Amino acid sequence: MPRDTQAVTVPLGAIATPFHPRLEALSTAKQWSNWAGFISPAVLDTVEFEYFAIRNQSTLYDISPMKKYSITGPDAERMLNRMVTRDVRKLRDGRVGYVMWCDEEGMVIDDGTLFRQSGQAFRLCCQEPMYSWLLDCGWGFDVEIRDDSDAVAALALQGPTSFSLLSDAGFEIADLKPFDWREVEPGLWISRTGFTGDLGYELWVDRAVALPLWDRLWQAGQHWGIRAVGYDAVNICRIEAGFLAARVDFQAVHATERLHRGRTPLELGFEKLVHFDKGHFNGRRALLKQRDKGLRTHLCKIDIDGFKPADGALIYHRKRREVGHVTSGVWSPTAKRNIGLAELKAPYGKSITKDLWVEIYVFEEGVWDKRIVPLTLTDRPFYQPARARLTPPAAF
Amino acid sequence: MSDLSFDAVVIGGGHNGLVAAGTLARAGKSVCVIEQSDHLGGMASSVDLGDGVVGPLMAHLVFNMDDKIAKELGLRDSLQSDPLPSISLAPDGWHVVMEGRVARFANGRPHPDANAYRDLHDRLLRYAALLSQLADRSPPQFSGGLSDLSTLRELAAMAKLGIDMKRLGKADLREFLRVILSNAYDLVLDEMSDGPLAGAICADAVRGNFVGPRSPGTVFTLMYRMGAGGVPRLPKGGMGQLSQALGRAAEAAGAKIITGTGVSDIEVKDDVITGVTLSDGRQIATRAVLSSTGPMCTAQLAGVENFDVEAVRRLRNMRAKGTVAKLNLVLRDVPRIDGLDDRLMAGRLLVAPSAEAVEQSFNPAKYGEIGPRPVLEAVIPTLSEPDQSGAHVMSITIQHVPHTPDGGWDMVGRERVIASAVDQLEMHMPDLGSQITQAHLLTPADIEAATGAPGGHWHHAEMGIDQILNLRPINGAGRYAFAVPGLYLCGAGAHPGGDVTGRPGRNSAKQLLQDGVI
Ligand SMILES: Cc1cc2nc3c(=O)[nH]c(=O)nc-3n(C[C@H](O)[C@H](O)[C@H](O)COP(=O)(O)OP(=O)(O)OC[C@H]3O[C@@H](n4cnc5c(N)ncnc54)[C@H](O)[C@@H]3O)c2cc1C
């Protein structure tokens, strides 16, 4: 074959997602961040507007930088069941499951959502690049693994009016239950999933038809107060919902260089998703050992006095002994509480839950001040509206 | 429903499988050996070469079996035979004879490097004895913490090793640590000039592995073969008899042996072994499986989904490029070599004219090619124990033959391998060609097909620094237990490695007993 002699320009720096032309036009803040190499809005307008839009209206958030893999073939279920900690056999066609997968030492490599299309076809969605890991996992199984990250564009449509918006846009999704997904039109899949804890959907489409989809939603959304949002607002919502962010609340073990920086699903509080009774899965033997010997840390939801977000603050027992730190901290405008997630050294966070304190530094007009404020542990998400679970969702 | 039920099933009736079975049976466990072929011994077997002439199928000499183990296994009689001299054949006729620590010329003249040879030999033997302490048991791990009984046991053993290392003296210890990772070529040529003596040592250093004497780690492999002294012997009645004796000893202790059907499946339920299925469909219930076939084959029998992904990746990357072919020549009469008397003719004949030549022998193999002058080790067992047919057998291992040459094996390739051996030997025994009535060649590919050994490799897994001790065959499976509770490795691929030693089989059985699986 004759070689193409024309020079191809490779763009330098962050890459535009399929939705970038629309985001660019909407951005007044021009606050872009780099999400896995893609240009992604931190804020498009103001965080406050965007946050309240997620909680009260409908919002579009471009999740195209997520990694998406298709796993198909006669052994797809067996292969994935060996990879992730939960029992994939129980995930029915058209369902989505939150999954974690571990290395041989039981340390979480990443978490993500596993979409079952049919008996032999799955899609895995996650933050970290996972292609070579999936190939390793697939060795010895009759499966085909494809990296669809670039081929598939994705949008999160979240907020209380999102169902009404989709209906107006002509999608019949009234019967979609939380964690259902379906191909609603050829090549367009809608799942009732999201990262905000509220009613919401995610839409998956070939990148070539990304912009028409955006426009269709935007148009239908005019009645429903649609806004585009950036990560900063989404992040407040995900902390309110109690969801973990990889590389924030835990370190994806393959991305760590130091020893013992990884965490197990048990330490992250996900024993319910570790199905020891399903036979072998990666890291199972190490996890069993840890279950017997005891965990090193506990990841907890926390509620802090005052209203100064405690992101990164150190945690003390009896104001003296350092026992952990806040991994994500934010003022929750809806719950009106100062909330967060924290990692505590065992047994703090499990058998010792009282007399815990957070040290917060405040900088006010040139002066640093230190406050030590009480912290309480909670096990429920800070934000969990009933409408998020209703099927069919209430029309607005 | 299972047809049979045992405490343990051993996959493979090679010598290690038989030793493992014998060890378990003597400990009062019910055990069954499954051997896929119709004979016992695996690589350590005898073969009928036609017309009733019997020769060693693959392995021909025993040089790495500890007395203590031989006795424990009931092999004393089998190894009563006289030690064989080693003769490194020289193009100029000044053949070099090595017996123990003594090197001399076959014509009786002293060898100029005799002192250097003796010193090197003694030094290596001292170091080898140290290494051999590690070979007698599972490699150390120390993960249990100091309160753990097994850790204390290991510590005691290591302390003994430490004391013995101290006894070496400072200079010796420094030397030990210096050479252990280095290469045989430099070690040898630091002490003596290049020639058949240096060549013979280098040939021993690389035999069985995919290396040349300049490859790192070849001093280790040289010491490895000297772990039990390194003195070569022909087992009484041939290699097959040795394996038969191991089989009889295991049976006498209560073990059952089934040949002619292989294990086609290792049953795992809820992460424990529940049994095996044989290729004839029979099922055997058991809680423990000791496998002497290759590590990856074993993983596949149990299902790779029962292994962690990282373990499978390591298995996929485990190095096992077989590089030794076996040639059995049936001879009308014994060929002569000028200057060698009957005793020397019956010895271990080496074609390795120099360290340089041994390195050259490796070069073609690196590129998957058949070389013109591979290193050879030959022995004529019929000179020590005449064959009933009256014919003679020359058993030759040809080092540095590729597993499969580019384009695959065909008659032309096979003839070239045979010629590469016969031509080199004919330089010393011109009448050899005319005496040959049959030539039986097993390439590494043939050996793999016959035994299941990965790559047809002598040691089932390359004996590299990255694949010994705790790392053998792969990191995480260094103590015989092989991922699935109840599954153990017991063949040459496990610690300490290959050769006819019985050590992997014995250590593995002992580890299984110690782990309290059955
Ligand atoms: C050509 C050659 C020459 C050698 N020369 C010497 C020598 O002179 N001296 C020396 O000390 N060493 C020598 N070796 C090395 C030595 O022979 C081996 O390292 C040793 O015999 C290995 O023993 P083993 O029992 O671990 O494995 P093997 O002897 O390979 O036995 C494994 C057995 O398992 C059986 N098996 C495999 N899969 C299954 C299954 N699924 N079900 C049932 N059975 C199965 C095989 O048929 C085989 O019998 C030589 C090796 C080769 C290849």
Short mmCIF file of C-alpha atoms in Angstrom, two decimals, chain A residues 101-333:
data_model
loop_
_atom_site.label_atom_id
_atom_site.label_comp_id
_atom_site.label_asym_id
_atom_site.label_seq_id
_atom_site.Cartn_x
_atom_site.Cartn_y
_atom_site.Cartn_z
CA TRP A 101 -12.26 -4.35 40.52
CA CYS A 102 -9.09 -5.15 42.38
CA ASP A 103 -5.56 -6.24 41.82
CA GLU A 104 -4.29 -9.52 43.24
CA GLU A 105 -3.79 -7.86 46.61
CA GLY A 106 -7.39 -6.76 46.78
CA MET A 107 -6.56 -3.11 46.13
CA VAL A 108 -9.11 -1.25 44.02
CA ILE A 109 -7.87 -0.61 40.50
CA ASP A 110 -10.93 1.45 39.64
CA ASP A 111 -14.66 1.60 40.03
CA GLY A 112 -17.20 2.12 37.32
CA THR A 113 -20.53 1.15 35.87
CA LEU A 114 -21.10 -2.10 34.08
CA PHE A 115 -23.89 -2.06 31.51
CA ARG A 116 -25.34 -5.35 30.38
CA GLN A 117 -26.65 -5.16 26.88
CA SER A 118 -27.49 -8.81 26.44
CA GLY A 119 -26.33 -12.23 27.53
CA GLN A 120 -23.02 -11.82 25.81
CA ALA A 121 -22.50 -8.07 25.53
CA PHE A 122 -21.40 -5.58 28.15
CA ARG A 123 -20.08 -2.06 28.35
CA LEU A 124 -17.79 -0.95 31.10
CA CYS A 125 -17.50 2.71 31.94
CA CYS A 126 -14.79 4.08 34.20
CA GLN A 127 -12.29 6.84 34.84
CA GLU A 128 -8.95 5.14 34.41
CA PRO A 129 -7.59 3.77 31.14
CA MET A 130 -8.26 0.04 31.39
CA TYR A 131 -7.70 -1.45 27.94
CA SER A 132 -4.53 -3.37 28.67
CA TRP A 133 -5.91 -4.54 32.00
CA LEU A 134 -9.04 -5.79 30.25
CA LEU A 135 -6.92 -7.61 27.69
CA ASP A 136 -5.05 -9.29 30.54
CA CYS A 137 -8.35 -10.18 32.18
CA GLY A 138 -9.66 -11.52 28.90
CA TRP A 139 -6.74 -13.85 28.28
CA GLY A 140 -8.00 -17.42 28.18
CA PHE A 141 -11.61 -16.37 27.62
CA ASP A 142 -13.61 -16.28 24.42
CA VAL A 143 -14.26 -12.54 24.47
CA GLU A 144 -13.69 -9.54 22.28
CA ILE A 145 -12.62 -6.35 24.01
CA ARG A 146 -12.90 -3.04 22.26
CA ASP A 147 -12.00 0.42 23.42
CA ASP A 148 -14.99 2.59 22.53
CA SER A 149 -13.80 5.60 24.48
CA ASP A 150 -13.36 7.76 21.42
CA ALA A 151 -16.16 6.30 19.35
CA VAL A 152 -18.89 6.90 21.90
CA ALA A 153 -19.91 10.36 23.10
CA ALA A 154 -21.81 10.61 26.36
CA LEU A 155 -23.92 13.15 28.18
CA ALA A 156 -25.26 13.17 31.69
CA LEU A 157 -28.73 14.72 31.85
CA GLN A 158 -29.47 15.22 35.51
CA GLY A 159 -32.09 17.02 37.56
CA PRO A 160 -35.72 16.78 38.64
CA THR A 161 -37.08 17.90 35.28
CA SER A 162 -34.90 15.54 33.25
CA PHE A 163 -37.66 12.96 32.72
CA SER A 164 -40.08 15.59 31.45
CA LEU A 165 -37.41 16.98 29.20
CA LEU A 166 -36.67 13.59 27.65
CA SER A 167 -40.38 12.96 27.12
CA ASP A 168 -40.69 16.29 25.35
CA ALA A 169 -37.70 15.42 23.21
CA GLY A 170 -39.64 12.37 22.07
CA PHE A 171 -38.05 9.59 24.09
CA GLU A 172 -40.26 6.98 25.65
CA ILE A 173 -38.48 6.15 28.82
CA ALA A 174 -41.22 6.32 31.45
CA ASP A 175 -40.67 2.70 32.38
CA LEU A 176 -36.89 2.98 32.81
CA LYS A 177 -36.17 2.12 36.43
CA PRO A 178 -33.03 3.29 38.22
CA PHE A 179 -30.11 1.34 36.76
CA ASP A 180 -32.05 0.29 33.65
CA TRP A 181 -30.73 1.06 30.22
CA ARG A 182 -32.05 0.58 26.73
CA GLU A 183 -31.39 1.41 23.10
CA VAL A 184 -34.17 3.97 22.64
CA GLU A 185 -33.37 4.75 19.03
CA PRO A 186 -30.90 3.02 16.74
CA GLY A 187 -27.47 3.81 18.11
CA LEU A 188 -28.71 5.82 21.09
CA TRP A 189 -28.70 4.22 24.50
CA ILE A 190 -30.20 5.84 27.56
CA SER A 191 -29.47 4.64 31.06
CA ARG A 192 -31.14 5.88 34.23
CA THR A 193 -27.87 6.50 36.01
CA GLY A 194 -25.83 9.43 37.17
CA PHE A 195 -23.39 10.93 39.58
CA THR A 196 -25.67 13.40 41.36
CA GLY A 197 -27.95 11.24 43.52
CA ASP A 198 -31.04 12.76 41.91
CA LEU A 199 -33.31 11.79 39.05
CA GLY A 200 -31.18 11.66 35.96
CA TYR A 201 -30.09 9.86 32.85
CA GLU A 202 -26.99 9.23 30.82
CA LEU A 203 -27.09 9.16 27.04
CA TRP A 204 -24.62 7.21 24.92
CA VAL A 205 -24.28 7.84 21.23
CA ASP A 206 -21.88 7.59 18.33
CA ARG A 207 -19.66 10.64 18.35
CA ALA A 208 -20.66 11.53 14.78
CA VAL A 209 -24.22 12.31 15.91
CA ALA A 210 -23.26 13.92 19.20
CA LEU A 211 -24.13 17.48 18.29
CA PRO A 212 -27.62 16.77 16.87
CA LEU A 213 -28.39 14.97 20.14
CA TRP A 214 -27.20 17.92 22.16
CA ASP A 215 -29.34 20.29 20.06
CA ARG A 216 -32.42 18.12 20.38
CA LEU A 217 -32.08 18.06 24.18
CA TRP A 218 -31.28 21.74 24.35
CA GLN A 219 -34.33 22.62 22.35
CA ALA A 220 -36.66 20.41 24.37
CA GLY A 221 -35.05 21.71 27.50
CA GLN A 222 -36.00 25.31 27.00
CA HIS A 223 -39.18 24.80 29.07
CA TRP A 224 -37.32 22.87 31.68
CA GLY A 225 -34.62 25.34 32.55
CA ILE A 226 -31.84 23.40 30.93
CA ARG A 227 -28.27 24.49 31.63
CA ALA A 228 -24.90 23.08 30.83
CA VAL A 229 -22.70 22.51 33.86
CA GLY A 230 -19.08 21.90 34.75
CA TYR A 231 -17.33 19.57 37.14
CA ASP A 232 -17.28 21.87 40.15
CA ALA A 233 -21.05 21.81 40.49
CA VAL A 234 -21.24 18.09 39.77
CA ASN A 235 -18.62 17.48 42.43
CA ILE A 236 -20.75 19.11 45.13
CA CYS A 237 -23.64 16.90 44.10
CA ARG A 238 -21.63 13.70 44.10
CA ILE A 239 -20.35 14.40 47.61
CA GLU A 240 -23.91 15.08 48.72
CA ALA A 241 -24.87 11.75 47.20
CA GLY A 242 -21.91 10.09 48.95
CA PHE A 243 -20.24 8.83 45.75
CA LEU A 244 -16.50 8.22 45.65
CA ALA A 245 -14.13 9.81 43.17
CA ALA A 246 -11.08 7.80 42.14
CA ARG A 247 -7.76 9.57 42.81
CA VAL A 248 -9.62 11.76 45.33
CA ASP A 249 -11.30 9.57 47.93
CA PHE A 250 -9.07 6.62 47.13
CA GLN A 251 -6.02 6.08 44.99
CA ALA A 252 -6.51 3.86 41.95
CA VAL A 253 -3.82 1.35 42.74
CA HIS A 254 -2.30 1.16 39.27
CA ALA A 255 -1.80 4.91 39.37
CA THR A 256 0.13 4.82 42.65
CA GLU A 257 3.87 4.53 42.86
CA ARG A 258 4.31 4.19 46.60
CA LEU A 259 3.66 0.99 48.46
CA HIS A 260 0.43 0.48 50.40
CA ARG A 261 -1.39 3.49 48.96
CA GLY A 262 -4.13 1.36 47.48
CA ARG A 263 -7.36 0.61 49.34
CA THR A 264 -9.62 -2.43 49.30
CA PRO A 265 -13.36 -2.30 48.64
CA LEU A 266 -13.86 -3.32 52.28
CA GLU A 267 -11.88 -0.32 53.43
CA LEU A 268 -13.92 1.89 51.14
CA GLY A 269 -17.10 0.59 52.76
CA PHE A 270 -18.31 -1.60 49.92
CA GLU A 271 -18.46 -5.05 51.53
CA LYS A 272 -21.98 -5.37 50.11
CA LEU A 273 -20.48 -5.34 46.64
CA VAL A 274 -17.89 -8.00 47.42
CA HIS A 275 -19.54 -11.32 46.73
CA PHE A 276 -17.23 -13.81 48.35
CA ASP A 277 -19.68 -16.61 47.65
CA LYS A 278 -19.49 -16.45 43.85
CA GLY A 279 -16.21 -18.35 43.44
CA HIS A 280 -12.90 -16.79 42.58
CA PHE A 281 -12.53 -13.19 41.48
CA ASN A 282 -9.41 -11.08 41.29
CA GLY A 283 -8.05 -10.31 44.73
CA ARG A 284 -10.59 -12.53 46.49
CA ARG A 285 -8.04 -14.49 48.51
CA ALA A 286 -6.30 -11.32 49.65
CA LEU A 287 -9.64 -9.76 50.57
CA LEU A 288 -10.66 -12.81 52.59
CA LYS A 289 -7.40 -12.55 54.47
CA GLN A 290 -8.00 -8.88 55.14
CA ARG A 291 -11.55 -9.53 56.27
CA ASP A 292 -10.17 -11.97 58.84
CA LYS A 293 -7.16 -9.96 59.90
CA GLY A 294 -8.85 -6.58 59.96
CA LEU A 295 -9.02 -3.50 57.77
CA ARG A 296 -6.40 -0.76 57.83
CA THR A 297 -8.73 2.15 57.18
CA HIS A 298 -12.39 3.11 56.93
CA LEU A 299 -13.80 5.56 54.46
CA CYS A 300 -16.71 7.41 56.13
CA LYS A 301 -19.28 10.04 55.41
CA ILE A 302 -18.77 12.95 57.76
CA ASP A 303 -20.65 15.97 59.01
CA ILE A 304 -18.58 18.83 60.37
CA ASP A 305 -19.58 21.75 62.57
CA GLY A 306 -19.57 25.20 61.05
CA PHE A 307 -19.63 25.94 57.36
CA LYS A 308 -16.01 26.10 56.33
CA PRO A 309 -15.37 23.18 53.92
CA ALA A 310 -12.78 20.87 55.38
CA ASP A 311 -11.26 19.43 52.21
CA GLY A 312 -7.91 17.86 53.06
CA ALA A 313 -8.12 18.65 56.79
CA LEU A 314 -6.58 16.34 59.38
CA ILE A 315 -8.79 14.47 61.82
CA TYR A 316 -7.96 13.92 65.51
CA HIS A 317 -9.27 11.72 68.24
CA ARG A 318 -9.72 13.55 71.52
CA LYS A 319 -8.14 16.52 69.78
CA ARG A 320 -4.76 14.88 70.16
CA ARG A 321 -4.18 11.74 68.23
CA GLU A 322 -4.12 12.12 64.46
CA VAL A 323 -6.39 9.42 63.01
CA GLY A 324 -7.17 10.42 59.43
CA HIS A 325 -8.02 13.11 56.96
CA VAL A 326 -10.90 14.50 54.94
CA THR A 327 -10.73 13.28 51.32
CA SER A 328 -13.61 15.39 49.99
CA GLY A 329 -15.22 18.25 51.85
CA VAL A 330 -17.85 20.71 50.76
CA TRP A 331 -20.62 22.93 52.05
CA SER A 332 -23.88 21.35 50.95
CA PRO A 333 -26.24 24.11 49.92
#
